[in-house]
Amino acid sequence: MKKPNLTLLVFSLMSFVLAMTAFIFSGILDKVAVSLGISVAESGLLNTMYSYGAAFGVPITLILFRKVERSRMLKLMLFATILTTFALIYAQNFVQLLIVRLLMGISANSYGVLAISTVLALSPKDRQGRSLAFYIMGSSLALVIGIPLTRALSAVLDWRSIFWIL
């Protein structure tokens, strides 16, 4: 019983980190805009592109790779999310950032869908609701604690540094 609890804890932690990468720009749009020399409205497109990746890219990705084993897909999507985070840090212009955010939306949300199905598969039938609640708690903590903390950190750190921490 200890191994599923540890696995659930890891999934919850990853849910926190991935929710932070998704929502981080919401708290620091003005800082990103100043850094890139664009308007706040234009920097909001970074969130829009992430959402497009989630809405359109995830179903296509999961359909295309449906034959790949779930645990392998989880690892691939997590690795792709890590790579897109590095790409985001090193992007040279706003167009590159938009493309990277689209790809990040696809990889992070594909991981999220696969993680939910894995959490359900690992949990006993009578504890599936509890397990999902713990998994979702990671995202909730990102919104309640992570985003305000990011805003506070943005006073002393550049937005790219915040992504390094993640």
CSV table of C-alpha atoms in Angstrom, one decimal:
chain,number,residue,atom,x,y,z
A,1,MET,CA,0.0,0.0,0.0
A,2,LYS,CA,3.0,2.4,0.5
A,3,LYS,CA,4.0,2.4,-3.1
A,4,PRO,CA,0.7,3.7,-4.5
A,5,ASN,CA,0.7,6.4,-1.8
A,6,LEU,CA,4.2,7.5,-2.8
A,7,THR,CA,3.2,7.3,-6.5
A,8,LEU,CA,0.2,9.5,-5.8
A,9,LEU,CA,2.3,12.0,-3.9
A,10,VAL,CA,4.7,12.2,-7.0
A,11,PHE,CA,1.7,12.7,-9.3
A,12,SER,CA,0.3,15.5,-7.0
A,13,LEU,CA,3.7,17.2,-7.0
A,14,MET,CA,3.9,17.0,-10.8
A,15,SER,CA,0.4,18.4,-11.0
A,16,PHE,CA,1.5,21.4,-8.9
A,17,VAL,CA,4.6,22.0,-11.1
A,18,LEU,CA,2.6,21.6,-14.4
A,19,ALA,CA,-0.2,23.9,-13.1
A,20,MET,CA,2.5,26.4,-12.3
A,21,THR,CA,3.9,26.3,-15.8
A,22,ALA,CA,0.4,26.7,-17.2
A,23,PHE,CA,-0.7,29.6,-15.0
A,24,ILE,CA,2.5,31.4,-14.2
A,25,PHE,CA,2.1,34.0,-16.9
A,26,SER,CA,-1.3,35.0,-15.5
A,27,GLY,CA,0.4,36.4,-12.4
A,28,ILE,CA,3.3,38.2,-14.2
A,29,LEU,CA,2.0,39.3,-17.5
A,30,ASP,CA,3.1,42.9,-16.9
A,31,LYS,CA,6.7,41.8,-16.1
A,32,VAL,CA,6.8,39.6,-19.2
A,33,ALA,CA,5.5,42.5,-21.3
A,34,VAL,CA,8.2,44.9,-20.0
A,35,SER,CA,10.9,42.3,-20.5
A,36,LEU,CA,9.9,41.6,-24.1
A,37,GLY,CA,8.9,45.2,-25.0
A,38,ILE,CA,5.3,44.3,-25.9
A,39,SER,CA,1.9,45.2,-24.5
A,40,VAL,CA,0.3,43.4,-21.6
A,41,ALA,CA,-2.5,42.3,-24.0
A,42,GLU,CA,0.1,40.8,-26.4
A,43,SER,CA,1.8,38.9,-23.5
A,44,GLY,CA,-1.6,37.5,-22.7
A,45,LEU,CA,-1.3,35.6,-26.0
A,46,LEU,CA,1.2,33.3,-24.3
A,47,ASN,CA,-1.7,32.0,-22.2
A,48,THR,CA,-3.9,31.7,-25.2
A,49,MET,CA,-1.4,29.6,-27.1
A,50,TYR,CA,-1.0,27.3,-24.1
A,51,SER,CA,-4.8,26.9,-24.1
A,52,TYR,CA,-4.9,26.2,-27.8
A,53,GLY,CA,-2.3,23.5,-27.3
A,54,ALA,CA,-4.4,21.9,-24.6
A,55,ALA,CA,-7.7,22.2,-26.5
A,56,PHE,CA,-6.5,21.0,-30.0
A,57,GLY,CA,-3.2,19.4,-29.5
A,58,VAL,CA,-3.9,17.0,-26.7
A,59,PRO,CA,-6.7,15.0,-28.5
A,60,ILE,CA,-4.7,14.8,-31.7
A,61,THR,CA,-1.5,13.7,-29.8
A,62,LEU,CA,-3.3,11.1,-27.8
A,63,ILE,CA,-5.1,9.7,-30.8
A,64,LEU,CA,-1.8,9.6,-32.9
A,65,PHE,CA,0.1,7.9,-30.1
A,66,ARG,CA,-2.7,5.6,-28.7
A,67,LYS,CA,-0.7,2.4,-29.4
A,68,VAL,CA,2.2,3.6,-27.2
A,69,GLU,CA,2.2,2.2,-23.7
A,70,ARG,CA,0.8,4.7,-21.1
A,71,SER,CA,3.8,4.7,-18.8
A,72,ARG,CA,6.1,5.4,-21.7
A,73,MET,CA,3.8,8.2,-23.0
A,74,LEU,CA,3.8,9.7,-19.5
A,75,LYS,CA,7.6,9.8,-19.5
A,76,LEU,CA,7.7,11.2,-23.0
A,77,MET,CA,5.2,13.9,-22.3
A,78,LEU,CA,7.0,14.9,-19.1
A,79,PHE,CA,10.3,15.0,-20.9
A,80,ALA,CA,8.8,17.1,-23.7
A,81,THR,CA,7.4,19.5,-21.1
A,82,ILE,CA,10.9,19.8,-19.5
A,83,LEU,CA,12.4,20.5,-23.0
A,84,THR,CA,9.7,23.1,-23.8
A,85,THR,CA,10.5,24.8,-20.4
A,86,PHE,CA,14.1,25.1,-21.4
A,87,ALA,CA,13.1,26.3,-24.9
A,88,LEU,CA,10.9,28.9,-23.2
A,89,ILE,CA,13.8,30.2,-21.1
A,90,TYR,CA,16.1,30.4,-24.2
A,91,ALA,CA,13.6,31.8,-26.7
A,92,GLN,CA,14.9,34.8,-28.5
A,93,ASN,CA,11.7,36.5,-29.5
A,94,PHE,CA,8.0,36.7,-28.9
A,95,VAL,CA,7.0,34.4,-31.9
A,96,GLN,CA,9.3,31.7,-30.6
A,97,LEU,CA,7.7,32.1,-27.2
A,98,LEU,CA,4.2,31.6,-28.7
A,99,ILE,CA,5.3,28.5,-30.5
A,100,VAL,CA,6.9,27.0,-27.4
A,101,ARG,CA,3.8,27.8,-25.3
A,102,LEU,CA,1.7,25.9,-27.9
A,103,LEU,CA,4.0,22.9,-27.6
A,104,MET,CA,4.1,23.2,-23.9
A,105,GLY,CA,0.3,23.2,-23.8
A,106,ILE,CA,0.2,20.0,-25.8
A,107,SER,CA,2.9,18.1,-23.8
A,108,ALA,CA,1.8,19.3,-20.3
A,109,ASN,CA,-1.8,18.6,-20.8
A,110,SER,CA,-1.2,15.3,-22.5
A,111,TYR,CA,0.7,14.3,-19.4
A,112,GLY,CA,-2.2,15.5,-17.2
A,113,VAL,CA,-4.7,13.4,-19.1
A,114,LEU,CA,-2.4,10.3,-18.9
A,115,ALA,CA,-1.7,11.0,-15.2
A,116,ILE,CA,-5.4,11.0,-14.4
A,117,SER,CA,-5.9,7.7,-16.1
A,118,THR,CA,-2.8,6.3,-14.3
A,119,VAL,CA,-3.9,7.5,-10.9
A,120,LEU,CA,-7.3,5.8,-11.5
A,121,ALA,CA,-5.7,2.6,-12.6
A,122,LEU,CA,-3.4,2.5,-9.6
A,123,SER,CA,-6.1,3.2,-7.1
A,124,PRO,CA,-8.5,0.6,-5.6
A,125,LYS,CA,-12.1,1.1,-6.8
A,126,ASP,CA,-13.3,2.4,-3.4
A,127,ARG,CA,-10.5,5.0,-3.2
A,128,GLN,CA,-10.5,6.5,-6.7
A,129,GLY,CA,-12.3,9.6,-5.7
A,130,ARG,CA,-9.8,10.2,-2.9
A,131,SER,CA,-6.9,9.6,-5.2
A,132,LEU,CA,-8.1,12.0,-7.8
A,133,ALA,CA,-8.8,14.6,-5.1
A,134,PHE,CA,-5.1,14.4,-4.0
A,135,TYR,CA,-4.0,14.6,-7.6
A,136,ILE,CA,-6.1,17.7,-8.3
A,137,MET,CA,-5.0,19.2,-5.0
A,138,GLY,CA,-1.6,19.8,-6.7
A,139,SER,CA,-3.2,22.1,-9.3
A,140,SER,CA,-5.2,23.9,-6.6
A,141,LEU,CA,-2.1,24.6,-4.5
A,142,ALA,CA,-0.4,26.0,-7.6
A,143,LEU,CA,-3.3,28.5,-7.9
A,144,VAL,CA,-3.6,29.3,-4.2
A,145,ILE,CA,0.0,29.3,-3.2
A,146,GLY,CA,2.2,29.2,-6.3
A,147,ILE,CA,0.9,32.0,-8.3
A,148,PRO,CA,0.9,34.6,-5.5
A,149,LEU,CA,4.4,33.4,-4.5
A,150,THR,CA,5.5,33.8,-8.1
A,151,ARG,CA,4.1,37.4,-8.1
A,152,ALA,CA,6.1,38.1,-5.0
A,153,LEU,CA,9.3,36.5,-6.5
A,154,SER,CA,8.9,38.6,-9.7
A,155,ALA,CA,9.8,41.6,-7.7
A,156,VAL,CA,13.3,40.3,-7.3
A,157,LEU,CA,13.7,37.7,-10.1
A,158,ASP,CA,13.3,37.8,-13.8
A,159,TRP,CA,10.4,35.7,-15.2
A,160,ARG,CA,12.9,33.4,-16.9
A,161,SER,CA,14.5,32.7,-13.5
A,162,ILE,CA,11.2,31.6,-12.1
A,163,PHE,CA,11.0,29.0,-14.9
A,164,TRP,CA,14.5,27.8,-14.0
A,165,ILE,CA,13.2,27.2,-10.4
A,166,LEU,CA,10.3,25.2,-11.8
